[in-house]
Tab-separated table of C-alpha atoms in Angstrom:
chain	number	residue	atom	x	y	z
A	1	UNK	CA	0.000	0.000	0.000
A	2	UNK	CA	3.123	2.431	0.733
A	3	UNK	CA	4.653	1.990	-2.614
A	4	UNK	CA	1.385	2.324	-4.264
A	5	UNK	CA	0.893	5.833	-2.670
A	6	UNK	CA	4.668	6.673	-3.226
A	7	UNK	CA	4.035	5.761	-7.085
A	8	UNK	CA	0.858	7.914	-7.617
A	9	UNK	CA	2.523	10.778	-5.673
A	10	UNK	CA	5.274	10.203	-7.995
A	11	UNK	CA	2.723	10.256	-10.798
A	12	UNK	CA	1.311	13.480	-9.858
A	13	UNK	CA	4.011	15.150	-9.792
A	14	UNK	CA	5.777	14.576	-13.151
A	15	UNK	CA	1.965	15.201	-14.464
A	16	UNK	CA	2.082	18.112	-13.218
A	17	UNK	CA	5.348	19.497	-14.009
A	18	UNK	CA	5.182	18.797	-17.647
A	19	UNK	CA	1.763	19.435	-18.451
A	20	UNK	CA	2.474	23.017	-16.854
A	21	UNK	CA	6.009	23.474	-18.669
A	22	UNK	CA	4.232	22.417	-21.677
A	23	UNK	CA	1.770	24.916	-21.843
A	24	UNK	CA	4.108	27.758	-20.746
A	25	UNK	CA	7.066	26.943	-22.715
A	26	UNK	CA	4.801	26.531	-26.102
A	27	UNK	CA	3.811	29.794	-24.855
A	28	UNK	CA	6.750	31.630	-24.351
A	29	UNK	CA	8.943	29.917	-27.496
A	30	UNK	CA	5.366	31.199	-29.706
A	31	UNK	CA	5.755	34.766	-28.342
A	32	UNK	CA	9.509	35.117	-28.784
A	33	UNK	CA	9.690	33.676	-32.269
A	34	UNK	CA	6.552	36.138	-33.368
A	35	UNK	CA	8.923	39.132	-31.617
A	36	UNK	CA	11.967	37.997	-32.492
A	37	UNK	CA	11.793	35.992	-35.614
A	38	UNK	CA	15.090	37.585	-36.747
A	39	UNK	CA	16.917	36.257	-33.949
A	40	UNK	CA	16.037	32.888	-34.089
A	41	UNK	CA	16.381	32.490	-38.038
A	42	UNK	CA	20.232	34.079	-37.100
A	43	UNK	CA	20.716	31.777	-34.332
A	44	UNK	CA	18.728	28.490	-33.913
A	45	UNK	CA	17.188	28.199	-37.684
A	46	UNK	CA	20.231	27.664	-39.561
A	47	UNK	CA	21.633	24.264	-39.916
A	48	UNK	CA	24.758	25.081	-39.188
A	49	UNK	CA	27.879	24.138	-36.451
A	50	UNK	CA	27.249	27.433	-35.060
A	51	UNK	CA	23.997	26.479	-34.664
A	52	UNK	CA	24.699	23.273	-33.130
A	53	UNK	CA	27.107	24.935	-30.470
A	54	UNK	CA	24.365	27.519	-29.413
A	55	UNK	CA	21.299	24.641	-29.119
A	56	UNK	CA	24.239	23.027	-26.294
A	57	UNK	CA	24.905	26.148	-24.655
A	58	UNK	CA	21.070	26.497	-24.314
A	59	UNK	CA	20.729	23.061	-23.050
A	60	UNK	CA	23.302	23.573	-20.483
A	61	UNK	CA	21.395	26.929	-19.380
A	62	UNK	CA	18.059	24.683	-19.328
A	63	UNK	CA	18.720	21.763	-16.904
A	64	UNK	CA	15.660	19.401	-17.562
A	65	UNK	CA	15.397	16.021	-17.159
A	66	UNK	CA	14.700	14.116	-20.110
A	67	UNK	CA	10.642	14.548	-20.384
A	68	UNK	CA	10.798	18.264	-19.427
A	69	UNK	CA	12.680	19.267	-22.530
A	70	UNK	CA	9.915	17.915	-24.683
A	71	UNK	CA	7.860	21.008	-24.259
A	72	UNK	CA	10.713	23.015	-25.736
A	73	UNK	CA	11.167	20.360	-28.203
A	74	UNK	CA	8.108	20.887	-29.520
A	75	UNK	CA	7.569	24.545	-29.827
A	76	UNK	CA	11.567	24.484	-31.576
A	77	UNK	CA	9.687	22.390	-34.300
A	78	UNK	CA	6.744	24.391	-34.538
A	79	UNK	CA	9.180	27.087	-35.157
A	80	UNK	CA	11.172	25.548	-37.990
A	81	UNK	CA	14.326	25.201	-36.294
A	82	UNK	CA	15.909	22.062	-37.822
A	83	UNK	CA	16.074	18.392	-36.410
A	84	UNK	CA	19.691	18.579	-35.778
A	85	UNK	CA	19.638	22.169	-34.040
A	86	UNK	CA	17.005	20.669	-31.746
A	87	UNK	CA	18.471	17.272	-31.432
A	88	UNK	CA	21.757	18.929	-29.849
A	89	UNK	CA	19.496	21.016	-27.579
A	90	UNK	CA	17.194	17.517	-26.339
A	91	UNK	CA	20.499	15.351	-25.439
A	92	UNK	CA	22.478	18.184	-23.965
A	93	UNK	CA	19.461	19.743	-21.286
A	94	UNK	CA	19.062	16.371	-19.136
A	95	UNK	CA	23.186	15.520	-19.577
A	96	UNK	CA	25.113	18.537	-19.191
A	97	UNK	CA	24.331	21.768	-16.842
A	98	UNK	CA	26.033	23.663	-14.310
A	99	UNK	CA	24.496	21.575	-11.199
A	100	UNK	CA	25.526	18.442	-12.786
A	101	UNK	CA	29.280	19.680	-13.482
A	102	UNK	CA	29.386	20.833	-9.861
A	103	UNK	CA	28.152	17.957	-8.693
A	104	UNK	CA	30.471	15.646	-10.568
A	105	UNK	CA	33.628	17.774	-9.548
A	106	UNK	CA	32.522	17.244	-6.339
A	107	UNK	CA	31.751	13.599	-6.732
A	108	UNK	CA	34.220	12.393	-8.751
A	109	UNK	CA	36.987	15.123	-9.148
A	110	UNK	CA	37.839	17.929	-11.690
A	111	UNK	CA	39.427	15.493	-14.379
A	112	UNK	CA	36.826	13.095	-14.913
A	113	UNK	CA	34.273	15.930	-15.009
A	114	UNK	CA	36.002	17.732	-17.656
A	115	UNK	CA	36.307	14.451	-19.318
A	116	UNK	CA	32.252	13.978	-19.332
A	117	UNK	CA	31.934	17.296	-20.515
A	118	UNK	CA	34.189	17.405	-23.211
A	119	UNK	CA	33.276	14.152	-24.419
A	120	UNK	CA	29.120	14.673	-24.933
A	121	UNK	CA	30.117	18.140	-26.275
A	122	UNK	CA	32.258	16.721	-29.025
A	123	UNK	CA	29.892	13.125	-29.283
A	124	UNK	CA	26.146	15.788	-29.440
A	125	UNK	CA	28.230	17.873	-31.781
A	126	UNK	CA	28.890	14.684	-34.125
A	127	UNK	CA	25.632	13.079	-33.779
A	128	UNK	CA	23.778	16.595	-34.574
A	129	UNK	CA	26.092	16.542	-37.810
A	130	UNK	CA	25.114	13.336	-38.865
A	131	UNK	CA	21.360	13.812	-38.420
A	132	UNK	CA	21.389	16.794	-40.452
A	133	UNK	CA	22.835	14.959	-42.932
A	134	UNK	CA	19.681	12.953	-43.000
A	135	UNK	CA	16.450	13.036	-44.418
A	136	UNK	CA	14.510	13.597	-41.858
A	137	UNK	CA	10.998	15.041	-42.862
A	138	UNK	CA	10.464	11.119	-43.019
A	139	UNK	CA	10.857	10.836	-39.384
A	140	UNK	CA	7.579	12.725	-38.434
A	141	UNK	CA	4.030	11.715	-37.729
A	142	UNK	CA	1.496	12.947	-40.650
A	143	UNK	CA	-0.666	14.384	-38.125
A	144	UNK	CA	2.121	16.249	-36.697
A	145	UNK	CA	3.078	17.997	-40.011
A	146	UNK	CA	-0.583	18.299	-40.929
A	147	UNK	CA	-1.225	20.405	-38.105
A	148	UNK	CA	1.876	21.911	-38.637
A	149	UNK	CA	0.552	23.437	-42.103
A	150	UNK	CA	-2.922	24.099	-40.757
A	151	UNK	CA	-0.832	26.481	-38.438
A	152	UNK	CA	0.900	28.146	-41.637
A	153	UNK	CA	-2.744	28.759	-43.164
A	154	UNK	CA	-4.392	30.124	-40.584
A	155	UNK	CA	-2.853	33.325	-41.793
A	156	UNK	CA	-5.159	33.154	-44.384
A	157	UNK	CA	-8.420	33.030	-42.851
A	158	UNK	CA	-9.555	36.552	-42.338
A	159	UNK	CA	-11.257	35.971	-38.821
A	160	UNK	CA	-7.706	34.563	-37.163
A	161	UNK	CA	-5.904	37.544	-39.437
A	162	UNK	CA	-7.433	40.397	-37.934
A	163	UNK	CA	-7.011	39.077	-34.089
A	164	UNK	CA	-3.480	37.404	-34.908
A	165	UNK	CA	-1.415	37.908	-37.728
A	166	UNK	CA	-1.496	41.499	-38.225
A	167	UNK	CA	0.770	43.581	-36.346
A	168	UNK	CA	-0.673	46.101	-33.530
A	169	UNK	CA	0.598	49.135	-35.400
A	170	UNK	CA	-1.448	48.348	-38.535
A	171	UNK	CA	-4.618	47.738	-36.238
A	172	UNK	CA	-4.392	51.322	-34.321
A	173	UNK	CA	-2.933	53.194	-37.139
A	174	UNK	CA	-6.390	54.794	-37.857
A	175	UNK	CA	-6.921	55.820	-34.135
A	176	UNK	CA	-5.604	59.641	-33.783
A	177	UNK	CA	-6.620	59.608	-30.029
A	178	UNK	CA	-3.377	58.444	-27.689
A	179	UNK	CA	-5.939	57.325	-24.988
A	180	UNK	CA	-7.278	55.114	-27.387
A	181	UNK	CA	-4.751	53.509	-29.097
A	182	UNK	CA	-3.036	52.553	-25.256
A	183	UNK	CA	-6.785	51.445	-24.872
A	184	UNK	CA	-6.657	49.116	-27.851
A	185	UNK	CA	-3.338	47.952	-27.492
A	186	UNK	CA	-3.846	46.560	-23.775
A	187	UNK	CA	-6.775	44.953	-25.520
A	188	UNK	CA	-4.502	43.736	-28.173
A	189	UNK	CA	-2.431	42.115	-25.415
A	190	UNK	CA	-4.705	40.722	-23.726
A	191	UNK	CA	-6.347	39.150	-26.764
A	192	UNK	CA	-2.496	37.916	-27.950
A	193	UNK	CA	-1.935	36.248	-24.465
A	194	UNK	CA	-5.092	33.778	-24.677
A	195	UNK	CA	-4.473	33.718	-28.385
A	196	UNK	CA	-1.261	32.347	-27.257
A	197	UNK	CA	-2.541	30.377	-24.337
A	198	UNK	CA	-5.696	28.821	-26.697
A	199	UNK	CA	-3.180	27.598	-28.956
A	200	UNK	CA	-0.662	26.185	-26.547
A	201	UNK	CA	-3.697	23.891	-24.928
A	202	UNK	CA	-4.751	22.922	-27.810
A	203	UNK	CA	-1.420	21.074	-28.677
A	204	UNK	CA	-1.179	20.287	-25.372
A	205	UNK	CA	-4.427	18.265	-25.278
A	206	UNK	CA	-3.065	16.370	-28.740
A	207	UNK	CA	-0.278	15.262	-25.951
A	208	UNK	CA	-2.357	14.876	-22.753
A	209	UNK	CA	-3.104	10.604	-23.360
A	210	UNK	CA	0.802	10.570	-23.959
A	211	UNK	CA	1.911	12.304	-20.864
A	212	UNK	CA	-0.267	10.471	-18.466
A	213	UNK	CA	0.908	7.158	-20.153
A	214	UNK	CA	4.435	8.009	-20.202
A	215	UNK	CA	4.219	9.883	-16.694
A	216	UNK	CA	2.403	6.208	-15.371
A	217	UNK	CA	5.057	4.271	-16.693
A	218	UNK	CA	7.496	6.710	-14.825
A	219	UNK	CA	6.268	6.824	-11.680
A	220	UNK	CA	5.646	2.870	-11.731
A	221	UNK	CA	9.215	2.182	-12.666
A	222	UNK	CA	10.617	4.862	-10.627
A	223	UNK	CA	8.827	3.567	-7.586
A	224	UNK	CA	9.100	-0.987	-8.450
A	225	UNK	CA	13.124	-0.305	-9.489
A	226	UNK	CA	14.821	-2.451	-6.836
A	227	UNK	CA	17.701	-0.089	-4.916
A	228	UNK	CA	19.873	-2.965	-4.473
A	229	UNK	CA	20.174	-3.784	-8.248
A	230	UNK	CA	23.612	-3.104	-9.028
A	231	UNK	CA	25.146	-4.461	-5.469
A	232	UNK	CA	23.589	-7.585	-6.272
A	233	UNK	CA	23.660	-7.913	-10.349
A	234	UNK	CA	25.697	-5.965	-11.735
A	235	UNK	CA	28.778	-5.783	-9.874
A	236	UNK	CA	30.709	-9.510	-11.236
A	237	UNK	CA	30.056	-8.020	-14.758
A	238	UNK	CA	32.789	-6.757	-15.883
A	239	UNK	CA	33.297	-4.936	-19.284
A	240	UNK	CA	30.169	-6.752	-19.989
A	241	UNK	CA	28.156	-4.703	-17.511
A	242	UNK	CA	28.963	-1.133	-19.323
A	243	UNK	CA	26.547	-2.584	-22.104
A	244	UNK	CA	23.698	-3.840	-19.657
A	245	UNK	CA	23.513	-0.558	-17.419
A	246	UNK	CA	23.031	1.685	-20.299
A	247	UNK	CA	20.139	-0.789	-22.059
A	248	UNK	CA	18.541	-1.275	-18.164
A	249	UNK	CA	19.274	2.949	-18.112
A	250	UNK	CA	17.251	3.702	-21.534
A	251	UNK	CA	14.488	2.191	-20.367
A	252	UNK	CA	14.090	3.725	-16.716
A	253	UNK	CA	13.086	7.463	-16.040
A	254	UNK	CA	15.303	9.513	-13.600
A	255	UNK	CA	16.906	13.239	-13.376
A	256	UNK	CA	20.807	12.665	-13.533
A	257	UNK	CA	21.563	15.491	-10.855
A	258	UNK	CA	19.613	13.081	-7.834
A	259	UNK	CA	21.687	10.013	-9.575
A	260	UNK	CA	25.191	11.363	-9.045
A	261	UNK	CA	25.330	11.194	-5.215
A	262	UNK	CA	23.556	7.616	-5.766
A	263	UNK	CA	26.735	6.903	-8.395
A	264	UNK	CA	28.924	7.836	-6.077
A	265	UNK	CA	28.239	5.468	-3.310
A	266	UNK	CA	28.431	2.647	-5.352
A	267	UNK	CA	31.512	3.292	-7.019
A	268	UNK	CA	32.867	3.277	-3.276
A	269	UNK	CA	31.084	0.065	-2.855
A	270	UNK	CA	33.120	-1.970	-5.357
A	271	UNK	CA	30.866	-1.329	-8.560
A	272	UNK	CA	33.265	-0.086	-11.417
A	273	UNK	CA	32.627	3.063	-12.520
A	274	UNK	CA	32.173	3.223	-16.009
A	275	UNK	CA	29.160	0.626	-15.316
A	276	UNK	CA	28.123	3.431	-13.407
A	277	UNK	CA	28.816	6.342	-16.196
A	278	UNK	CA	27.015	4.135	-18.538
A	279	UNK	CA	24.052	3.654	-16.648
A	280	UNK	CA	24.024	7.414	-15.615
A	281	UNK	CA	24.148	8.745	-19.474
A	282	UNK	CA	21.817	6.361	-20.710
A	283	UNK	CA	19.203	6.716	-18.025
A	284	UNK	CA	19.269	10.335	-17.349
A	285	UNK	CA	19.692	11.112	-21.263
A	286	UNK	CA	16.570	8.655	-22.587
A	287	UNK	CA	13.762	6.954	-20.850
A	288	UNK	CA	11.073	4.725	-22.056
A	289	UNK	CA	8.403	7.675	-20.680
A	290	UNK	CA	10.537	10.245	-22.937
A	291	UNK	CA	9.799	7.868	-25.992
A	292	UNK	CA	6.461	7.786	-24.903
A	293	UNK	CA	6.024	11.625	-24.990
A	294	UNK	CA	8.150	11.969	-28.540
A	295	UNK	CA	6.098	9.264	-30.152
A	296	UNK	CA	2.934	12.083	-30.440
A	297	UNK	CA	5.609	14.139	-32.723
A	298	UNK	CA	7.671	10.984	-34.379
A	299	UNK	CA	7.554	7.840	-35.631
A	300	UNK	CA	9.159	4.450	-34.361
A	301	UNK	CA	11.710	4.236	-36.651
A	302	UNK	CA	13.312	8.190	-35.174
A	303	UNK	CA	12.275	6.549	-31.377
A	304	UNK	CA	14.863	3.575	-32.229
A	305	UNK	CA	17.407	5.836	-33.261
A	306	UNK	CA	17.250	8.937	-31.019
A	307	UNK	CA	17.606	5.519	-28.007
A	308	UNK	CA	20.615	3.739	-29.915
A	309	UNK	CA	22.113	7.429	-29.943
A	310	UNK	CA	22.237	7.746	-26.169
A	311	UNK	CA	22.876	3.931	-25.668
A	312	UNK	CA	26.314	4.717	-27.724
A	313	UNK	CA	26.891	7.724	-26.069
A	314	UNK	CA	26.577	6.047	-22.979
A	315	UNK	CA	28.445	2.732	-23.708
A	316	UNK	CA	31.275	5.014	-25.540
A	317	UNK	CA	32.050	6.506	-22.156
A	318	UNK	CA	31.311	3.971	-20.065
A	319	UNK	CA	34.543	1.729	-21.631
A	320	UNK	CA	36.359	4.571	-21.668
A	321	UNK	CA	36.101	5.101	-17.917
A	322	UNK	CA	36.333	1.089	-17.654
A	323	UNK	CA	39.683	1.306	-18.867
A	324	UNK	CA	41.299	4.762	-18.362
């Protein structure tokens, strides 16, 4: 009965977190690319290295676990930045970010920690590279880029136009009273935020079944996970074990910065540590709830290869640490 309260506890609160960084992210990324549409074609919108480097350094600056950087996912695409850009951006947030470098030096010392860092830069670097190299309009659901090019329409439609897509200048330029025109434009804001907010829930009901499945199959891992697993499984492994913990990691759902102290204690216990690194990477940077969420925007075949990414990522450094 105590783990079945501890698991819908659990449950409600990774609901609740996403479904409310969802809504305000979508939110936010809609507003800023409206305002600053220049900005993000210069910086995010080109497939480009630059581009590449800038999606990391915003993924360090946005430490999320793996199903909270969905939301920003999402509105990236609905904003045409390209799969690469956002690829880079959706390993880097749950992987790399200031709390987790701190708590690594602190955990495991200033040369292995500049070792993890370096190494996901330069692997999320290569891995962005190849997938631009791809073609990857094949990797979306149809009902993902339908309503994708319903959104470019509704431009069209002259009941959306005159509430939306013109620009508040244009709308008051007739009005020769200042009282007014302040008048219209508070109006005008107002109407743009639950414009904004109407739009936002209505995606986020498309991925509402999603995130209570994937959040269930979270909470229910998170909580039946046995604590003991690697004292008594994994630590006789050997090199072998560097390829187990990161397919066991994939699969589970957990925040990387709560994992380190965990790492930490059973490296002292005897289990090597790149079993540890392994399972740390894979866990923290996939999950089989973050699959869950992405399947609403992709299809199986991007779901298999977005997982083997981080599984090589993970094994990669894992053998490294095994034998360095």
């Amino acid at each position: 009965m105590e783990k079945l309260v501890f698991i819908l506890k659990d449950f409600l609160i990774l609901f609740i977190e996403i479904s409310v960084l969802f809504i305000l992210v979508s939110m936010l990324i809609a507003y800023l690319n409206e305002r600053y549409a220049k900005f993000f074609n210069e910086h995010l919108k080109k497939d480009s290295f630059t581009s590449y480097i800038k999606a990391i350094l915003l993924g360090c600056l946005t430490p999320f676990c793996s199903c909270s950087s969905i939301p920003l996912l999402n509105a990236f695409l609905k904003a045409k930045v390209p799969l690469g850009v956002c690829i880079a951006y959706l390993i880097t947030s749950p992987l790399i970010n200031p709390i987790i470098v701190v708590m690594f030096v602190v955990s495991f010392g200033l040369k292995i920690s500049l070792f993890y860092v370096g190494f996901l830069f330069c692997m999320i670097l290569f891995i962005a590279f190849c997938v631009s190299k791809i073609n990857t309009q094949g990797f979306f659901n149809e009902d993902f880029l339908k309503n994708d090019l319903e959104q470019k329409s509704c431009c069209s439609n002259n009941t959306f136009q005159s509430s939306c897509c013109q620009k508040p200048s244009l709308v008051f330029a007739k009005n020769s009273k200042t009282s007014k025109i302040l008048n219209f434009k508070n109006k005008a804001k107002e109407s743009k935020i639950k414009i904004l907010f109407s739009q936002s829930f209505k995606e986020y009901k498309k991925i509402l079944p999603y995130i209570v499945i994937g959040m269930a199959i979270g909470a229910v891992i998170h909580g039946a996970f046995p604590q003991d697993f690697f004292q008594n499984y994994m630590k006789d492994y050997g090199v072998l074990g560097v390829f187990i913990a990161a397919f066991i990691g994939v699969l589970l759902y957990m925040n990387c910065t709560a994992m380190i102290p965990v790492a930490l204690a059973l490296t002292t216990s005897g289990i090597p540590l790149g079993i540890m690194m392994s399972f740390l990477i894979a866990g923290a940077g996939c999950s089989l709830p973050e699959l869950v969420l992405l399947k609403r925007i992709f299809k199986t075949s991007f779901l298999i290869l977005f997982a083997s990414m981080i599984v090589f990522i993970a094994i990669s450094f894992g053998l490294l640490m095994f034998f360095i």
